[in-house]
């Protein structure tokens, strides 16, 4: 029987030269499309965080929303969206960061979580780590404790997961 992590890895497609020349884009849509693989993936996160005593799951725009909201629902927790600039309607705080292919700003509502909340931060992938670190900073500015950064894929050659761990946040990756 095939190992579920290997099965998941086989469903992440690499698209060369997208969104620009030289980028090997890791596309998770084949994984989401297959219900058995999608469930196997979510089950890995559920097993890891079922007893983590969390208050919220936070997801990074946009693919962190797909994973994070399902994990939050299954763990009976609230979901916190960390959105790209200009999308959230209420009072927000912002963090700017650099990406493998440009720069961006993410925002969170000021009442999304509070002092002492234990939050799991979820995205599909870590490349330079800029997105995850910006999310961590936002949640910490609200007083929350980010207990782990959970992703499907890490691109270790870009150094992001190392930077995140150096900042004091543990990283959990499904496909090593
Ligand atoms: C991708 C990916 C992560 C981020 C990782 O999103 O889904 O959020 O890049 O890169 P980093 O580790 O270098 O920060 P992207 O910013 O392309 O946005 P999208 O989800 O809106 O496509
Ligand atoms: N975000 C930054 N780099 C990426 C990559 N290579 N594939 C998918 N998402 C990314």
mmCIF file of C-alpha atoms and ligand atoms in Angstrom:
data_model
loop_
_atom_site.group_PDB
_atom_site.id
_atom_site.type_symbol
_atom_site.label_atom_id
_atom_site.label_comp_id
_atom_site.label_asym_id
_atom_site.label_seq_id
_atom_site.Cartn_x
_atom_site.Cartn_y
_atom_site.Cartn_z
ATOM 1 C CA UNK A 1 0.000 0.000 0.000
ATOM 2 C CA UNK A 2 1.304 3.426 -1.012
ATOM 3 C CA UNK A 3 2.326 5.772 1.808
ATOM 4 C CA UNK A 4 -0.213 8.624 2.079
ATOM 5 C CA UNK A 5 2.503 11.320 2.075
ATOM 6 C CA UNK A 6 3.963 9.884 -1.133
ATOM 7 C CA UNK A 7 0.455 9.738 -2.625
ATOM 8 C CA UNK A 8 -0.068 13.418 -1.695
ATOM 9 C CA UNK A 9 3.313 14.415 -3.134
ATOM 10 C CA UNK A 10 2.458 12.732 -6.441
ATOM 11 C CA UNK A 11 -0.599 15.009 -6.692
ATOM 12 C CA UNK A 12 1.360 18.275 -6.465
ATOM 13 C CA UNK A 13 2.081 19.337 -10.036
ATOM 14 C CA UNK A 14 5.131 21.394 -11.011
ATOM 15 C CA UNK A 15 4.418 24.032 -13.660
ATOM 16 C CA UNK A 16 7.639 25.460 -15.140
ATOM 17 C CA UNK A 17 8.040 29.190 -15.780
ATOM 18 C CA UNK A 18 4.850 30.321 -14.031
ATOM 19 C CA UNK A 19 3.954 33.080 -13.123
ATOM 20 C CA UNK A 20 7.288 34.137 -14.601
ATOM 21 C CA UNK A 21 10.350 32.600 -16.274
ATOM 22 C CA UNK A 22 12.510 30.575 -13.892
ATOM 23 C CA UNK A 23 9.810 29.821 -11.315
ATOM 24 C CA UNK A 24 8.895 26.155 -10.790
ATOM 25 C CA UNK A 25 5.321 26.658 -9.571
ATOM 26 C CA UNK A 26 3.948 23.936 -7.250
ATOM 27 C CA UNK A 27 0.270 23.564 -8.115
ATOM 28 C CA UNK A 28 -1.931 21.794 -5.527
ATOM 29 C CA UNK A 29 -5.125 21.714 -7.643
ATOM 30 C CA UNK A 30 -4.649 18.018 -8.696
ATOM 31 C CA UNK A 31 -4.542 17.147 -4.982
ATOM 32 C CA UNK A 32 -7.718 19.119 -4.218
ATOM 33 C CA UNK A 33 -9.463 17.544 -7.221
ATOM 34 C CA UNK A 34 -9.084 13.978 -5.921
ATOM 35 C CA UNK A 35 -11.302 13.440 -2.857
ATOM 36 C CA UNK A 36 -9.220 10.533 -1.528
ATOM 37 C CA UNK A 37 -5.988 12.530 -1.640
ATOM 38 C CA UNK A 38 -7.632 15.677 -0.255
ATOM 39 C CA UNK A 39 -9.038 13.662 2.656
ATOM 40 C CA UNK A 40 -5.709 11.905 3.280
ATOM 41 C CA UNK A 41 -4.057 15.325 3.481
ATOM 42 C CA UNK A 42 -6.624 16.840 5.846
ATOM 43 C CA UNK A 43 -6.483 13.708 8.032
ATOM 44 C CA UNK A 44 -2.732 14.213 8.528
ATOM 45 C CA UNK A 45 -3.350 17.743 9.834
ATOM 46 C CA UNK A 46 -6.274 16.611 12.006
ATOM 47 C CA UNK A 47 -4.220 13.853 13.634
ATOM 48 C CA UNK A 48 -1.434 16.321 14.391
ATOM 49 C CA UNK A 49 -3.583 19.110 15.833
ATOM 50 C CA UNK A 50 -6.569 17.305 17.405
ATOM 51 C CA UNK A 51 -5.114 17.679 20.903
ATOM 52 C CA UNK A 52 -3.161 20.908 20.412
ATOM 53 C CA UNK A 53 -5.546 22.953 22.552
ATOM 54 C CA UNK A 54 -6.027 25.541 19.799
ATOM 55 C CA UNK A 55 -8.373 28.535 19.777
ATOM 56 C CA UNK A 56 -8.213 29.277 16.042
ATOM 57 C CA UNK A 57 -6.855 28.143 12.709
ATOM 58 C CA UNK A 58 -5.546 31.041 10.598
ATOM 59 C CA UNK A 59 -5.198 30.641 6.826
ATOM 60 C CA UNK A 60 -3.061 32.682 4.429
ATOM 61 C CA UNK A 61 -4.647 34.101 1.271
ATOM 62 C CA UNK A 62 -5.484 32.257 -0.892
ATOM 63 C CA UNK A 63 -4.637 28.573 -0.745
ATOM 64 C CA UNK A 64 -4.286 28.637 3.032
ATOM 65 C CA UNK A 65 -8.031 29.403 3.094
ATOM 66 C CA UNK A 66 -8.879 26.102 1.366
ATOM 67 C CA UNK A 67 -6.883 24.009 3.821
ATOM 68 C CA UNK A 68 -7.288 26.101 6.949
ATOM 69 C CA UNK A 69 -11.059 26.389 6.833
ATOM 70 C CA UNK A 70 -11.512 22.613 6.453
ATOM 71 C CA UNK A 71 -9.104 21.952 9.341
ATOM 72 C CA UNK A 72 -10.878 24.549 11.508
ATOM 73 C CA UNK A 73 -14.294 23.065 10.722
ATOM 74 C CA UNK A 74 -13.185 19.526 11.532
ATOM 75 C CA UNK A 75 -11.519 20.621 14.803
ATOM 76 C CA UNK A 76 -14.614 22.651 15.730
ATOM 77 C CA UNK A 77 -12.586 25.885 15.802
ATOM 78 C CA UNK A 78 -13.036 29.345 14.353
ATOM 79 C CA UNK A 79 -11.160 30.328 11.199
ATOM 80 C CA UNK A 80 -9.118 33.552 10.827
ATOM 81 C CA UNK A 81 -8.457 34.762 7.257
ATOM 82 C CA UNK A 82 -5.187 36.622 6.693
ATOM 83 C CA UNK A 83 -5.900 38.466 3.451
ATOM 84 C CA UNK A 84 -4.000 40.311 0.785
ATOM 85 C CA UNK A 85 -4.182 44.115 1.135
ATOM 86 C CA UNK A 86 -7.489 45.897 0.671
ATOM 87 C CA UNK A 87 -9.881 42.937 0.991
ATOM 88 C CA UNK A 88 -10.917 43.022 4.657
ATOM 89 C CA UNK A 89 -13.729 45.494 5.456
ATOM 90 C CA UNK A 90 -13.238 46.195 9.192
ATOM 91 C CA UNK A 91 -10.259 47.703 11.106
ATOM 92 C CA UNK A 92 -7.031 45.983 10.067
ATOM 93 C CA UNK A 93 -3.306 45.811 10.750
ATOM 94 C CA UNK A 94 -0.831 45.144 7.901
ATOM 95 C CA UNK A 95 2.565 43.590 7.207
ATOM 96 C CA UNK A 96 4.557 43.944 3.978
ATOM 97 C CA UNK A 97 6.855 41.173 2.738
ATOM 98 C CA UNK A 98 8.851 39.932 -0.269
ATOM 99 C CA UNK A 99 7.949 36.871 -2.358
ATOM 100 C CA UNK A 100 9.843 34.621 -4.788
ATOM 101 C CA UNK A 101 8.187 36.711 -7.526
ATOM 102 C CA UNK A 102 7.503 40.193 -6.126
ATOM 103 C CA UNK A 103 6.213 41.729 -2.922
ATOM 104 C CA UNK A 104 2.860 41.904 -1.169
ATOM 105 C CA UNK A 105 1.022 43.053 1.944
ATOM 106 C CA UNK A 106 -1.218 40.941 4.154
ATOM 107 C CA UNK A 107 -3.810 42.132 6.644
ATOM 108 C CA UNK A 108 -5.902 40.798 9.503
ATOM 109 C CA UNK A 109 -8.894 42.225 11.329
ATOM 110 C CA UNK A 110 -7.930 43.743 14.681
ATOM 111 C CA UNK A 111 -10.596 41.642 16.441
ATOM 112 C CA UNK A 112 -9.658 38.374 14.688
ATOM 113 C CA UNK A 113 -8.034 36.991 17.835
ATOM 114 C CA UNK A 114 -6.900 38.255 21.206
ATOM 115 C CA UNK A 115 -4.138 38.084 23.811
ATOM 116 C CA UNK A 116 -3.252 34.502 24.705
ATOM 117 C CA UNK A 117 -5.161 32.776 21.880
ATOM 118 C CA UNK A 118 -3.378 29.697 20.547
ATOM 119 C CA UNK A 119 -3.422 29.787 16.754
ATOM 120 C CA UNK A 120 -2.308 27.366 14.046
ATOM 121 C CA UNK A 121 -1.101 29.134 10.891
ATOM 122 C CA UNK A 122 -1.797 27.248 7.621
ATOM 123 C CA UNK A 123 -0.731 27.685 3.998
ATOM 124 C CA UNK A 124 -0.081 25.405 1.028
ATOM 125 C CA UNK A 125 3.612 26.148 0.618
ATOM 126 C CA UNK A 126 6.713 27.830 2.040
ATOM 127 C CA UNK A 127 9.139 29.342 -0.480
ATOM 128 C CA UNK A 128 11.048 32.375 0.886
ATOM 129 C CA UNK A 129 8.975 32.255 4.084
ATOM 130 C CA UNK A 130 7.909 35.891 3.688
ATOM 131 C CA UNK A 131 4.174 35.161 3.689
ATOM 132 C CA UNK A 132 4.276 32.904 6.744
ATOM 133 C CA UNK A 133 6.479 35.310 8.716
ATOM 134 C CA UNK A 134 4.161 38.219 7.881
ATOM 135 C CA UNK A 135 1.186 36.147 9.099
ATOM 136 C CA UNK A 136 3.018 35.277 12.312
ATOM 137 C CA UNK A 137 3.836 38.951 12.939
ATOM 138 C CA UNK A 138 0.204 39.988 12.452
ATOM 139 C CA UNK A 139 -1.142 37.372 14.856
ATOM 140 C CA UNK A 140 1.535 38.174 17.434
ATOM 141 C CA UNK A 141 0.721 41.885 17.182
ATOM 142 C CA UNK A 142 -2.801 40.900 18.279
ATOM 143 C CA UNK A 143 -1.299 39.068 21.261
ATOM 144 C CA UNK A 144 -1.859 35.532 19.958
ATOM 145 C CA UNK A 145 0.571 32.648 20.305
ATOM 146 C CA UNK A 146 1.267 30.974 16.955
ATOM 147 C CA UNK A 147 1.843 27.353 17.866
ATOM 148 C CA UNK A 148 3.017 26.004 14.496
ATOM 149 C CA UNK A 149 3.205 26.792 10.778
ATOM 150 C CA UNK A 150 1.617 23.942 8.797
ATOM 151 C CA UNK A 151 2.046 23.480 5.033
ATOM 152 C CA UNK A 152 1.862 20.787 2.386
ATOM 153 C CA UNK A 153 5.096 21.677 0.587
ATOM 154 C CA UNK A 154 8.378 23.283 1.616
ATOM 155 C CA UNK A 155 10.943 24.487 -0.932
ATOM 156 C CA UNK A 156 14.014 24.225 1.348
ATOM 157 C CA UNK A 157 16.394 25.540 -1.326
ATOM 158 C CA UNK A 158 14.713 28.969 -0.921
ATOM 159 C CA UNK A 159 15.496 29.013 2.800
ATOM 160 C CA UNK A 160 12.046 30.019 4.041
ATOM 161 C CA UNK A 161 11.418 27.225 6.523
ATOM 162 C CA UNK A 162 14.849 27.803 8.072
ATOM 163 C CA UNK A 163 14.085 31.514 8.523
ATOM 164 C CA UNK A 164 10.696 30.698 10.059
ATOM 165 C CA UNK A 165 12.255 28.247 12.521
ATOM 166 C CA UNK A 166 14.946 30.827 13.346
ATOM 167 C CA UNK A 167 12.127 33.231 14.251
ATOM 168 C CA UNK A 168 11.022 30.694 16.871
ATOM 169 C CA UNK A 169 8.071 29.193 14.968
ATOM 170 C CA UNK A 170 8.068 25.429 14.375
ATOM 171 C CA UNK A 171 7.249 24.297 10.813
ATOM 172 C CA UNK A 172 5.263 21.158 9.946
ATOM 173 C CA UNK A 173 5.505 19.985 6.321
ATOM 174 C CA UNK A 174 3.501 17.089 4.881
ATOM 175 C CA UNK A 175 5.743 16.475 1.824
ATOM 176 C CA UNK A 176 9.374 16.534 2.937
HETATM 177 C C1 LIG B 1 2.050 31.561 -2.618
HETATM 178 C C2 LIG B 1 1.782 30.444 -1.650
HETATM 179 C C3 LIG B 1 2.181 31.036 -0.321
HETATM 180 C C4 LIG B 1 3.335 31.954 -0.699
HETATM 181 C C5 LIG B 1 4.639 31.329 -0.331
HETATM 182 O O1 LIG B 1 1.004 32.463 -2.620
HETATM 183 O O2 LIG B 1 0.423 30.024 -1.672
HETATM 184 O O3 LIG B 1 1.138 31.800 0.262
HETATM 185 O O4 LIG B 1 3.261 32.145 -2.125
HETATM 186 O O5 LIG B 1 5.720 32.107 -0.718
HETATM 187 P P1 LIG B 1 6.784 32.705 0.307
HETATM 188 O O6 LIG B 1 7.176 31.612 1.243
HETATM 189 O O7 LIG B 1 7.922 33.124 -0.582
HETATM 190 O O8 LIG B 1 6.168 33.867 0.992
HETATM 191 P P2 LIG B 1 0.966 33.755 -3.550
HETATM 192 O O9 LIG B 1 1.600 34.891 -2.832
HETATM 193 O O10 LIG B 1 1.504 33.391 -4.891
HETATM 194 O O11 LIG B 1 -0.551 34.140 -3.593
HETATM 195 P P3 LIG B 1 -1.895 33.406 -4.015
HETATM 196 O O12 LIG B 1 -2.179 32.400 -2.940
HETATM 197 O O13 LIG B 1 -2.859 34.534 -4.032
HETATM 198 O O14 LIG B 1 -1.669 32.747 -5.339
HETATM 199 N N1 LIG B 2 4.864 30.794 -3.908
HETATM 200 C C1 LIG B 2 6.125 31.210 -4.003
HETATM 201 N N2 LIG B 2 6.853 30.383 -4.759
HETATM 202 C C2 LIG B 2 6.007 29.398 -5.164
HETATM 203 C C3 LIG B 2 6.157 28.245 -5.957
HETATM 204 N N3 LIG B 2 7.330 27.935 -6.493
HETATM 205 N N4 LIG B 2 5.084 27.468 -6.166
HETATM 206 C C4 LIG B 2 3.888 27.794 -5.604
HETATM 207 N N5 LIG B 2 3.686 28.871 -4.853
HETATM 208 C C5 LIG B 2 4.739 29.659 -4.627
#
